[in-house]
């Protein structure tokens, strides 16, 4: 009985290949993490955005079909002359395309924000099907292995463990939430990191349709 229970615990998969992202579709997997490193042009441009004027981009990306290339040509156009702009937009385009193709999405909610404080400082789960999260600049999000904290006490600061798993800057995570069919009660537990003295540049993608 105990062995059967252990097998049912949600799993988190990490690898240095983007192929790992597709494994989040498997039953029993609530996070897939691609441990990548950003190119220098993308890294520099992201740092420029994070340390510049406050940034809060929010848009719905419409795709004619899930394999269509998203039209992001006007995104951040005010920075088009900066070094690394083309590479950064190309990276965003690839992530949106890969995300949409993976789940057959035709509408994707894109948010790109610079942050100086923790947006969601308490451990929680998302009430969404599947969210892509990557931190282009600054400290990455934190997550917990199953059992590290009682789900019934999520949001309770006194119940939070002293240590958490840390996602590296540039790594791409797919967080399966509570609205993924069959994943009720098993969304990945995560939080925004505590401020580390530098701004963050955070991208999230959500499946809208």
mmCIF file with all atom_site columns, C-alpha atoms in Angstrom:
data_model
loop_
_atom_site.group_PDB
_atom_site.id
_atom_site.type_symbol
_atom_site.label_atom_id
_atom_site.label_alt_id
_atom_site.label_comp_id
_atom_site.label_asym_id
_atom_site.label_entity_id
_atom_site.label_seq_id
_atom_site.pdbx_PDB_ins_code
_atom_site.Cartn_x
_atom_site.Cartn_y
_atom_site.Cartn_z
_atom_site.occupancy
_atom_site.B_iso_or_equiv
_atom_site.pdbx_formal_charge
_atom_site.auth_seq_id
_atom_site.auth_comp_id
_atom_site.auth_asym_id
_atom_site.auth_atom_id
_atom_site.pdbx_PDB_model_num
ATOM 1   C CA . UNK A 1 1   ? 0.000  0.000  0.000   1.00 0.00 ? 1   UNK A CA 1
ATOM 2   C CA . UNK A 1 2   ? 2.758  2.450  0.939   1.00 0.00 ? 2   UNK A CA 1
ATOM 3   C CA . UNK A 1 3   ? 4.670  1.751  -2.290  1.00 0.00 ? 3   UNK A CA 1
ATOM 4   C CA . UNK A 1 4   ? 1.512  2.424  -4.315  1.00 0.00 ? 4   UNK A CA 1
ATOM 5   C CA . UNK A 1 5   ? 1.031  5.744  -2.506  1.00 0.00 ? 5   UNK A CA 1
ATOM 6   C CA . UNK A 1 6   ? 4.617  6.805  -3.201  1.00 0.00 ? 6   UNK A CA 1
ATOM 7   C CA . UNK A 1 7   ? 4.172  6.085  -6.901  1.00 0.00 ? 7   UNK A CA 1
ATOM 8   C CA . UNK A 1 8   ? 1.180  8.417  -6.982  1.00 0.00 ? 8   UNK A CA 1
ATOM 9   C CA . UNK A 1 9   ? 3.072  11.409 -5.602  1.00 0.00 ? 9   UNK A CA 1
ATOM 10  C CA . UNK A 1 10  ? 3.561  14.163 -8.208  1.00 0.00 ? 10  UNK A CA 1
ATOM 11  C CA . UNK A 1 11  ? 6.969  14.156 -9.869  1.00 0.00 ? 11  UNK A CA 1
ATOM 12  C CA . UNK A 1 12  ? 9.194  16.975 -11.115 1.00 0.00 ? 12  UNK A CA 1
ATOM 13  C CA . UNK A 1 13  ? 11.491 16.382 -14.081 1.00 0.00 ? 13  UNK A CA 1
ATOM 14  C CA . UNK A 1 14  ? 14.636 18.397 -14.881 1.00 0.00 ? 14  UNK A CA 1
ATOM 15  C CA . UNK A 1 15  ? 17.033 18.134 -17.822 1.00 0.00 ? 15  UNK A CA 1
ATOM 16  C CA . UNK A 1 16  ? 19.352 20.258 -19.950 1.00 0.00 ? 16  UNK A CA 1
ATOM 17  C CA . UNK A 1 17  ? 17.361 19.569 -23.135 1.00 0.00 ? 17  UNK A CA 1
ATOM 18  C CA . UNK A 1 18  ? 14.138 21.321 -24.192 1.00 0.00 ? 18  UNK A CA 1
ATOM 19  C CA . UNK A 1 19  ? 12.686 17.876 -24.875 1.00 0.00 ? 19  UNK A CA 1
ATOM 20  C CA . UNK A 1 20  ? 11.987 17.556 -21.152 1.00 0.00 ? 20  UNK A CA 1
ATOM 21  C CA . UNK A 1 21  ? 9.211  20.152 -21.454 1.00 0.00 ? 21  UNK A CA 1
ATOM 22  C CA . UNK A 1 22  ? 6.961  17.681 -23.274 1.00 0.00 ? 22  UNK A CA 1
ATOM 23  C CA . UNK A 1 23  ? 7.110  15.331 -20.305 1.00 0.00 ? 23  UNK A CA 1
ATOM 24  C CA . UNK A 1 24  ? 4.902  17.672 -18.281 1.00 0.00 ? 24  UNK A CA 1
ATOM 25  C CA . UNK A 1 25  ? 1.992  16.237 -20.277 1.00 0.00 ? 25  UNK A CA 1
ATOM 26  C CA . UNK A 1 26  ? 2.443  12.896 -18.520 1.00 0.00 ? 26  UNK A CA 1
ATOM 27  C CA . UNK A 1 27  ? 0.089  11.981 -15.698 1.00 0.00 ? 27  UNK A CA 1
ATOM 28  C CA . UNK A 1 28  ? 1.789  12.377 -12.333 1.00 0.00 ? 28  UNK A CA 1
ATOM 29  C CA . UNK A 1 29  ? 4.251  15.044 -13.516 1.00 0.00 ? 29  UNK A CA 1
ATOM 30  C CA . UNK A 1 30  ? 3.525  18.540 -12.182 1.00 0.00 ? 30  UNK A CA 1
ATOM 31  C CA . UNK A 1 31  ? 6.680  20.347 -13.305 1.00 0.00 ? 31  UNK A CA 1
ATOM 32  C CA . UNK A 1 32  ? 9.139  20.073 -16.174 1.00 0.00 ? 32  UNK A CA 1
ATOM 33  C CA . UNK A 1 33  ? 12.300 22.178 -16.029 1.00 0.00 ? 33  UNK A CA 1
ATOM 34  C CA . UNK A 1 34  ? 14.652 22.886 -18.914 1.00 0.00 ? 34  UNK A CA 1
ATOM 35  C CA . UNK A 1 35  ? 17.943 23.912 -17.343 1.00 0.00 ? 35  UNK A CA 1
ATOM 36  C CA . UNK A 1 36  ? 19.328 26.173 -20.049 1.00 0.00 ? 36  UNK A CA 1
ATOM 37  C CA . UNK A 1 37  ? 21.736 29.098 -20.134 1.00 0.00 ? 37  UNK A CA 1
ATOM 38  C CA . UNK A 1 38  ? 20.899 32.353 -21.887 1.00 0.00 ? 38  UNK A CA 1
ATOM 39  C CA . UNK A 1 39  ? 23.069 33.645 -24.702 1.00 0.00 ? 39  UNK A CA 1
ATOM 40  C CA . UNK A 1 40  ? 25.141 36.713 -23.880 1.00 0.00 ? 40  UNK A CA 1
ATOM 41  C CA . UNK A 1 41  ? 23.102 39.066 -26.140 1.00 0.00 ? 41  UNK A CA 1
ATOM 42  C CA . UNK A 1 42  ? 19.832 37.938 -24.523 1.00 0.00 ? 42  UNK A CA 1
ATOM 43  C CA . UNK A 1 43  ? 21.355 38.176 -21.053 1.00 0.00 ? 43  UNK A CA 1
ATOM 44  C CA . UNK A 1 44  ? 22.598 41.739 -21.627 1.00 0.00 ? 44  UNK A CA 1
ATOM 45  C CA . UNK A 1 45  ? 19.321 42.932 -23.147 1.00 0.00 ? 45  UNK A CA 1
ATOM 46  C CA . UNK A 1 46  ? 17.313 41.402 -20.303 1.00 0.00 ? 46  UNK A CA 1
ATOM 47  C CA . UNK A 1 47  ? 19.514 43.153 -17.745 1.00 0.00 ? 47  UNK A CA 1
ATOM 48  C CA . UNK A 1 48  ? 18.955 46.438 -19.577 1.00 0.00 ? 48  UNK A CA 1
ATOM 49  C CA . UNK A 1 49  ? 15.178 45.980 -19.397 1.00 0.00 ? 49  UNK A CA 1
ATOM 50  C CA . UNK A 1 50  ? 15.204 44.922 -15.750 1.00 0.00 ? 50  UNK A CA 1
ATOM 51  C CA . UNK A 1 51  ? 17.256 47.924 -14.660 1.00 0.00 ? 51  UNK A CA 1
ATOM 52  C CA . UNK A 1 52  ? 15.478 50.488 -16.804 1.00 0.00 ? 52  UNK A CA 1
ATOM 53  C CA . UNK A 1 53  ? 12.047 52.036 -16.457 1.00 0.00 ? 53  UNK A CA 1
ATOM 54  C CA . UNK A 1 54  ? 9.399  49.813 -14.802 1.00 0.00 ? 54  UNK A CA 1
ATOM 55  C CA . UNK A 1 55  ? 8.135  47.297 -17.350 1.00 0.00 ? 55  UNK A CA 1
ATOM 56  C CA . UNK A 1 56  ? 4.723  45.606 -17.399 1.00 0.00 ? 56  UNK A CA 1
ATOM 57  C CA . UNK A 1 57  ? 3.894  44.112 -20.795 1.00 0.00 ? 57  UNK A CA 1
ATOM 58  C CA . UNK A 1 58  ? 0.671  42.123 -21.039 1.00 0.00 ? 58  UNK A CA 1
ATOM 59  C CA . UNK A 1 59  ? -0.816 40.917 -24.294 1.00 0.00 ? 59  UNK A CA 1
ATOM 60  C CA . UNK A 1 60  ? -2.830 38.100 -25.797 1.00 0.00 ? 60  UNK A CA 1
ATOM 61  C CA . UNK A 1 61  ? -1.020 36.313 -28.615 1.00 0.00 ? 61  UNK A CA 1
ATOM 62  C CA . UNK A 1 62  ? -3.450 34.972 -31.222 1.00 0.00 ? 62  UNK A CA 1
ATOM 63  C CA . UNK A 1 63  ? -2.350 32.070 -33.424 1.00 0.00 ? 63  UNK A CA 1
ATOM 64  C CA . UNK A 1 64  ? -4.180 30.864 -36.540 1.00 0.00 ? 64  UNK A CA 1
ATOM 65  C CA . UNK A 1 65  ? -3.161 27.342 -35.565 1.00 0.00 ? 65  UNK A CA 1
ATOM 66  C CA . UNK A 1 66  ? -0.916 25.959 -32.784 1.00 0.00 ? 66  UNK A CA 1
ATOM 67  C CA . UNK A 1 67  ? 2.113  25.639 -35.076 1.00 0.00 ? 67  UNK A CA 1
ATOM 68  C CA . UNK A 1 68  ? 1.852  29.170 -36.493 1.00 0.00 ? 68  UNK A CA 1
ATOM 69  C CA . UNK A 1 69  ? 4.641  31.604 -35.685 1.00 0.00 ? 69  UNK A CA 1
ATOM 70  C CA . UNK A 1 70  ? 3.404  34.197 -33.169 1.00 0.00 ? 70  UNK A CA 1
ATOM 71  C CA . UNK A 1 71  ? 3.541  37.790 -34.344 1.00 0.00 ? 71  UNK A CA 1
ATOM 72  C CA . UNK A 1 72  ? 5.714  39.525 -31.770 1.00 0.00 ? 72  UNK A CA 1
ATOM 73  C CA . UNK A 1 73  ? 7.316  42.001 -34.151 1.00 0.00 ? 73  UNK A CA 1
ATOM 74  C CA . UNK A 1 74  ? 5.943  45.037 -32.271 1.00 0.00 ? 74  UNK A CA 1
ATOM 75  C CA . UNK A 1 75  ? 6.871  43.776 -28.822 1.00 0.00 ? 75  UNK A CA 1
ATOM 76  C CA . UNK A 1 76  ? 9.267  46.132 -27.000 1.00 0.00 ? 76  UNK A CA 1
ATOM 77  C CA . UNK A 1 77  ? 9.637  48.128 -30.204 1.00 0.00 ? 77  UNK A CA 1
ATOM 78  C CA . UNK A 1 78  ? 10.847 51.148 -28.211 1.00 0.00 ? 78  UNK A CA 1
ATOM 79  C CA . UNK A 1 79  ? 14.016 49.145 -27.515 1.00 0.00 ? 79  UNK A CA 1
ATOM 80  C CA . UNK A 1 80  ? 14.492 47.927 -31.080 1.00 0.00 ? 80  UNK A CA 1
ATOM 81  C CA . UNK A 1 81  ? 17.809 49.724 -31.492 1.00 0.00 ? 81  UNK A CA 1
ATOM 82  C CA . UNK A 1 82  ? 19.406 48.172 -28.416 1.00 0.00 ? 82  UNK A CA 1
ATOM 83  C CA . UNK A 1 83  ? 22.013 45.436 -28.599 1.00 0.00 ? 83  UNK A CA 1
ATOM 84  C CA . UNK A 1 84  ? 20.421 42.025 -28.144 1.00 0.00 ? 84  UNK A CA 1
ATOM 85  C CA . UNK A 1 85  ? 16.877 43.128 -29.018 1.00 0.00 ? 85  UNK A CA 1
ATOM 86  C CA . UNK A 1 86  ? 16.524 40.810 -32.016 1.00 0.00 ? 86  UNK A CA 1
ATOM 87  C CA . UNK A 1 87  ? 17.916 37.855 -30.090 1.00 0.00 ? 87  UNK A CA 1
ATOM 88  C CA . UNK A 1 88  ? 15.609 38.524 -27.131 1.00 0.00 ? 88  UNK A CA 1
ATOM 89  C CA . UNK A 1 89  ? 12.472 38.754 -29.270 1.00 0.00 ? 89  UNK A CA 1
ATOM 90  C CA . UNK A 1 90  ? 13.550 35.614 -31.146 1.00 0.00 ? 90  UNK A CA 1
ATOM 91  C CA . UNK A 1 91  ? 13.837 33.792 -27.830 1.00 0.00 ? 91  UNK A CA 1
ATOM 92  C CA . UNK A 1 92  ? 10.383 34.962 -26.745 1.00 0.00 ? 92  UNK A CA 1
ATOM 93  C CA . UNK A 1 93  ? 8.969  33.902 -30.107 1.00 0.00 ? 93  UNK A CA 1
ATOM 94  C CA . UNK A 1 94  ? 10.484 30.431 -29.774 1.00 0.00 ? 94  UNK A CA 1
ATOM 95  C CA . UNK A 1 95  ? 9.088  29.983 -26.267 1.00 0.00 ? 95  UNK A CA 1
ATOM 96  C CA . UNK A 1 96  ? 5.581  31.080 -27.281 1.00 0.00 ? 96  UNK A CA 1
ATOM 97  C CA . UNK A 1 97  ? 5.708  28.787 -30.332 1.00 0.00 ? 97  UNK A CA 1
ATOM 98  C CA . UNK A 1 98  ? 6.937  25.792 -28.346 1.00 0.00 ? 98  UNK A CA 1
ATOM 99  C CA . UNK A 1 99  ? 4.363  26.357 -25.603 1.00 0.00 ? 99  UNK A CA 1
ATOM 100 C CA . UNK A 1 100 ? 1.468  26.728 -28.055 1.00 0.00 ? 100 UNK A CA 1
ATOM 101 C CA . UNK A 1 101 ? 2.525  23.684 -30.065 1.00 0.00 ? 101 UNK A CA 1
ATOM 102 C CA . UNK A 1 102 ? 2.857  21.543 -26.936 1.00 0.00 ? 102 UNK A CA 1
ATOM 103 C CA . UNK A 1 103 ? -0.723 22.113 -25.762 1.00 0.00 ? 103 UNK A CA 1
ATOM 104 C CA . UNK A 1 104 ? -2.440 23.017 -29.070 1.00 0.00 ? 104 UNK A CA 1
ATOM 105 C CA . UNK A 1 105 ? -3.110 26.571 -27.898 1.00 0.00 ? 105 UNK A CA 1
ATOM 106 C CA . UNK A 1 106 ? -4.551 29.250 -30.174 1.00 0.00 ? 106 UNK A CA 1
ATOM 107 C CA . UNK A 1 107 ? -4.517 32.059 -27.608 1.00 0.00 ? 107 UNK A CA 1
ATOM 108 C CA . UNK A 1 108 ? -1.611 32.598 -25.227 1.00 0.00 ? 108 UNK A CA 1
ATOM 109 C CA . UNK A 1 109 ? -1.450 35.201 -22.476 1.00 0.00 ? 109 UNK A CA 1
ATOM 110 C CA . UNK A 1 110 ? 2.020  36.762 -22.366 1.00 0.00 ? 110 UNK A CA 1
ATOM 111 C CA . UNK A 1 111 ? 3.254  38.825 -19.437 1.00 0.00 ? 111 UNK A CA 1
ATOM 112 C CA . UNK A 1 112 ? 6.744  40.302 -19.172 1.00 0.00 ? 112 UNK A CA 1
ATOM 113 C CA . UNK A 1 113 ? 7.446  42.302 -16.033 1.00 0.00 ? 113 UNK A CA 1
ATOM 114 C CA . UNK A 1 114 ? 10.331 43.869 -14.174 1.00 0.00 ? 114 UNK A CA 1
ATOM 115 C CA . UNK A 1 115 ? 10.040 43.264 -10.430 1.00 0.00 ? 115 UNK A CA 1
ATOM 116 C CA . UNK A 1 116 ? 11.835 44.648 -7.411  1.00 0.00 ? 116 UNK A CA 1
ATOM 117 C CA . UNK A 1 117 ? 9.718  42.887 -4.787  1.00 0.00 ? 117 UNK A CA 1
ATOM 118 C CA . UNK A 1 118 ? 8.397  39.343 -4.423  1.00 0.00 ? 118 UNK A CA 1
ATOM 119 C CA . UNK A 1 119 ? 5.121  39.188 -6.353  1.00 0.00 ? 119 UNK A CA 1
ATOM 120 C CA . UNK A 1 120 ? 3.858  36.015 -4.612  1.00 0.00 ? 120 UNK A CA 1
ATOM 121 C CA . UNK A 1 121 ? 6.076  35.562 -1.533  1.00 0.00 ? 121 UNK A CA 1
ATOM 122 C CA . UNK A 1 122 ? 4.138  32.658 0.035   1.00 0.00 ? 122 UNK A CA 1
ATOM 123 C CA . UNK A 1 123 ? 4.173  29.094 -1.243  1.00 0.00 ? 123 UNK A CA 1
ATOM 124 C CA . UNK A 1 124 ? 1.057  28.432 -3.299  1.00 0.00 ? 124 UNK A CA 1
ATOM 125 C CA . UNK A 1 125 ? -0.352 26.601 -6.304  1.00 0.00 ? 125 UNK A CA 1
ATOM 126 C CA . UNK A 1 126 ? -1.709 28.223 -9.463  1.00 0.00 ? 126 UNK A CA 1
ATOM 127 C CA . UNK A 1 127 ? -5.379 27.955 -10.440 1.00 0.00 ? 127 UNK A CA 1
ATOM 128 C CA . UNK A 1 128 ? -4.464 27.497 -14.100 1.00 0.00 ? 128 UNK A CA 1
ATOM 129 C CA . UNK A 1 129 ? -3.910 24.463 -16.356 1.00 0.00 ? 129 UNK A CA 1
ATOM 130 C CA . UNK A 1 130 ? -0.264 24.991 -17.335 1.00 0.00 ? 130 UNK A CA 1
ATOM 131 C CA . UNK A 1 131 ? 1.975  28.032 -16.948 1.00 0.00 ? 131 UNK A CA 1
ATOM 132 C CA . UNK A 1 132 ? 5.395  28.660 -18.474 1.00 0.00 ? 132 UNK A CA 1
ATOM 133 C CA . UNK A 1 133 ? 7.729  30.607 -16.202 1.00 0.00 ? 133 UNK A CA 1
ATOM 134 C CA . UNK A 1 134 ? 11.227 31.885 -16.885 1.00 0.00 ? 134 UNK A CA 1
ATOM 135 C CA . UNK A 1 135 ? 13.313 34.580 -15.209 1.00 0.00 ? 135 UNK A CA 1
ATOM 136 C CA . UNK A 1 136 ? 15.486 36.420 -17.731 1.00 0.00 ? 136 UNK A CA 1
ATOM 137 C CA . UNK A 1 137 ? 17.299 38.508 -15.139 1.00 0.00 ? 137 UNK A CA 1
ATOM 138 C CA . UNK A 1 138 ? 17.647 38.203 -11.373 1.00 0.00 ? 138 UNK A CA 1
ATOM 139 C CA . UNK A 1 139 ? 16.857 35.339 -9.045  1.00 0.00 ? 139 UNK A CA 1
ATOM 140 C CA . UNK A 1 140 ? 14.539 32.587 -10.269 1.00 0.00 ? 140 UNK A CA 1
ATOM 141 C CA . UNK A 1 141 ? 11.365 31.165 -8.750  1.00 0.00 ? 141 UNK A CA 1
ATOM 142 C CA . UNK A 1 142 ? 11.422 28.596 -5.941  1.00 0.00 ? 142 UNK A CA 1
ATOM 143 C CA . UNK A 1 143 ? 9.507  25.320 -5.685  1.00 0.00 ? 143 UNK A CA 1
ATOM 144 C CA . UNK A 1 144 ? 9.015  22.459 -3.244  1.00 0.00 ? 144 UNK A CA 1
ATOM 145 C CA . UNK A 1 145 ? 9.310  18.734 -3.651  1.00 0.00 ? 145 UNK A CA 1
ATOM 146 C CA . UNK A 1 146 ? 6.133  16.890 -2.772  1.00 0.00 ? 146 UNK A CA 1
ATOM 147 C CA . UNK A 1 147 ? 5.766  16.480 0.974   1.00 0.00 ? 147 UNK A CA 1
ATOM 148 C CA . UNK A 1 148 ? 8.096  19.333 1.938   1.00 0.00 ? 148 UNK A CA 1
ATOM 149 C CA . UNK A 1 149 ? 5.078  21.330 3.145   1.00 0.00 ? 149 UNK A CA 1
ATOM 150 C CA . UNK A 1 150 ? 1.535  20.289 3.981   1.00 0.00 ? 150 UNK A CA 1
ATOM 151 C CA . UNK A 1 151 ? -0.753 21.484 1.188   1.00 0.00 ? 151 UNK A CA 1
ATOM 152 C CA . UNK A 1 152 ? -3.440 22.291 3.737   1.00 0.00 ? 152 UNK A CA 1
ATOM 153 C CA . UNK A 1 153 ? -1.135 24.966 5.155   1.00 0.00 ? 153 UNK A CA 1
ATOM 154 C CA . UNK A 1 154 ? -0.153 26.707 1.928   1.00 0.00 ? 154 UNK A CA 1
ATOM 155 C CA . UNK A 1 155 ? -0.046 30.452 2.524   1.00 0.00 ? 155 UNK A CA 1
ATOM 156 C CA . UNK A 1 156 ? 0.865  29.995 6.194   1.00 0.00 ? 156 UNK A CA 1
ATOM 157 C CA . UNK A 1 157 ? 4.297  31.546 6.735   1.00 0.00 ? 157 UNK A CA 1
ATOM 158 C CA . UNK A 1 158 ? 4.860  29.570 9.940   1.00 0.00 ? 158 UNK A CA 1
ATOM 159 C CA . UNK A 1 159 ? 4.504  26.270 8.062   1.00 0.00 ? 159 UNK A CA 1
ATOM 160 C CA . UNK A 1 160 ? 6.994  27.050 5.297   1.00 0.00 ? 160 UNK A CA 1
ATOM 161 C CA . UNK A 1 161 ? 10.159 24.934 5.194   1.00 0.00 ? 161 UNK A CA 1
ATOM 162 C CA . UNK A 1 162 ? 13.538 26.578 5.645   1.00 0.00 ? 162 UNK A CA 1
ATOM 163 C CA . UNK A 1 163 ? 14.854 25.391 2.284   1.00 0.00 ? 163 UNK A CA 1
ATOM 164 C CA . UNK A 1 164 ? 13.382 25.323 -1.208  1.00 0.00 ? 164 UNK A CA 1
ATOM 165 C CA . UNK A 1 165 ? 14.478 24.273 -4.679  1.00 0.00 ? 165 UNK A CA 1
ATOM 166 C CA . UNK A 1 166 ? 15.766 27.200 -6.750  1.00 0.00 ? 166 UNK A CA 1
ATOM 167 C CA . UNK A 1 167 ? 15.258 27.663 -10.493 1.00 0.00 ? 167 UNK A CA 1
ATOM 168 C CA . UNK A 1 168 ? 18.291 29.156 -12.217 1.00 0.00 ? 168 UNK A CA 1
ATOM 169 C CA . UNK A 1 169 ? 18.118 32.393 -14.179 1.00 0.00 ? 169 UNK A CA 1
ATOM 170 C CA . UNK A 1 170 ? 17.223 31.592 -17.789 1.00 0.00 ? 170 UNK A CA 1
ATOM 171 C CA . UNK A 1 171 ? 15.860 28.115 -17.066 1.00 0.00 ? 171 UNK A CA 1
ATOM 172 C CA . UNK A 1 172 ? 12.381 27.402 -18.441 1.00 0.00 ? 172 UNK A CA 1
ATOM 173 C CA . UNK A 1 173 ? 9.764  25.786 -16.203 1.00 0.00 ? 173 UNK A CA 1
ATOM 174 C CA . UNK A 1 174 ? 6.319  24.458 -17.002 1.00 0.00 ? 174 UNK A CA 1
ATOM 175 C CA . UNK A 1 175 ? 4.180  24.548 -13.858 1.00 0.00 ? 175 UNK A CA 1
ATOM 176 C CA . UNK A 1 176 ? 1.123  22.302 -13.943 1.00 0.00 ? 176 UNK A CA 1
ATOM 177 C CA . UNK A 1 177 ? -1.690 23.922 -11.974 1.00 0.00 ? 177 UNK A CA 1
ATOM 178 C CA . UNK A 1 178 ? -4.912 22.872 -10.290 1.00 0.00 ? 178 UNK A CA 1
ATOM 179 C CA . UNK A 1 179 ? -7.028 23.333 -13.441 1.00 0.00 ? 179 UNK A CA 1
ATOM 180 C CA . UNK A 1 180 ? -5.138 20.749 -15.483 1.00 0.00 ? 180 UNK A CA 1
ATOM 181 C CA . UNK A 1 181 ? -7.556 17.840 -15.916 1.00 0.00 ? 181 UNK A CA 1
ATOM 182 C CA . UNK A 1 182 ? -6.606 15.106 -13.462 1.00 0.00 ? 182 UNK A CA 1
ATOM 183 C CA . UNK A 1 183 ? -4.162 17.290 -11.530 1.00 0.00 ? 183 UNK A CA 1
ATOM 184 C CA . UNK A 1 184 ? -6.570 18.588 -8.912  1.00 0.00 ? 184 UNK A CA 1
ATOM 185 C CA . UNK A 1 185 ? -4.835 18.794 -5.546  1.00 0.00 ? 185 UNK A CA 1
ATOM 186 C CA . UNK A 1 186 ? -1.428 18.253 -7.133  1.00 0.00 ? 186 UNK A CA 1
ATOM 187 C CA . UNK A 1 187 ? -0.368 21.610 -8.618  1.00 0.00 ? 187 UNK A CA 1
ATOM 188 C CA . UNK A 1 188 ? 3.318  22.381 -8.224  1.00 0.00 ? 188 UNK A CA 1
ATOM 189 C CA . UNK A 1 189 ? 3.979  24.304 -4.995  1.00 0.00 ? 189 UNK A CA 1
ATOM 190 C CA . UNK A 1 190 ? 6.082  27.402 -5.653  1.00 0.00 ? 190 UNK A CA 1
ATOM 191 C CA . UNK A 1 191 ? 6.679  31.050 -4.743  1.00 0.00 ? 191 UNK A CA 1
ATOM 192 C CA . UNK A 1 192 ? 8.453  34.199 -5.846  1.00 0.00 ? 192 UNK A CA 1
ATOM 193 C CA . UNK A 1 193 ? 11.943 34.460 -4.335  1.00 0.00 ? 193 UNK A CA 1
ATOM 194 C CA . UNK A 1 194 ? 12.850 36.925 -1.643  1.00 0.00 ? 194 UNK A CA 1
ATOM 195 C CA . UNK A 1 195 ? 14.519 40.074 -3.052  1.00 0.00 ? 195 UNK A CA 1
ATOM 196 C CA . UNK A 1 196 ? 18.232 39.588 -3.609  1.00 0.00 ? 196 UNK A CA 1
ATOM 197 C CA . UNK A 1 197 ? 19.273 43.195 -4.196  1.00 0.00 ? 197 UNK A CA 1
ATOM 198 C CA . UNK A 1 198 ? 18.708 43.168 -7.954  1.00 0.00 ? 198 UNK A CA 1
ATOM 199 C CA . UNK A 1 199 ? 15.587 43.514 -10.108 1.00 0.00 ? 199 UNK A CA 1
ATOM 200 C CA . UNK A 1 200 ? 14.020 40.537 -11.848 1.00 0.00 ? 200 UNK A CA 1
ATOM 201 C CA . UNK A 1 201 ? 12.690 40.243 -15.385 1.00 0.00 ? 201 UNK A CA 1
ATOM 202 C CA . UNK A 1 202 ? 9.967  37.609 -15.370 1.00 0.00 ? 202 UNK A CA 1
ATOM 203 C CA . UNK A 1 203 ? 8.108  36.049 -18.301 1.00 0.00 ? 203 UNK A CA 1
ATOM 204 C CA . UNK A 1 204 ? 4.944  33.990 -17.879 1.00 0.00 ? 204 UNK A CA 1
ATOM 205 C CA . UNK A 1 205 ? 2.811  32.352 -20.556 1.00 0.00 ? 205 UNK A CA 1
ATOM 206 C CA . UNK A 1 206 ? -0.730 31.111 -19.947 1.00 0.00 ? 206 UNK A CA 1
ATOM 207 C CA . UNK A 1 207 ? -3.042 28.936 -22.016 1.00 0.00 ? 207 UNK A CA 1
ATOM 208 C CA . UNK A 1 208 ? -6.190 30.946 -22.753 1.00 0.00 ? 208 UNK A CA 1
ATOM 209 C CA . UNK A 1 209 ? -7.752 28.844 -25.521 1.00 0.00 ? 209 UNK A CA 1
#
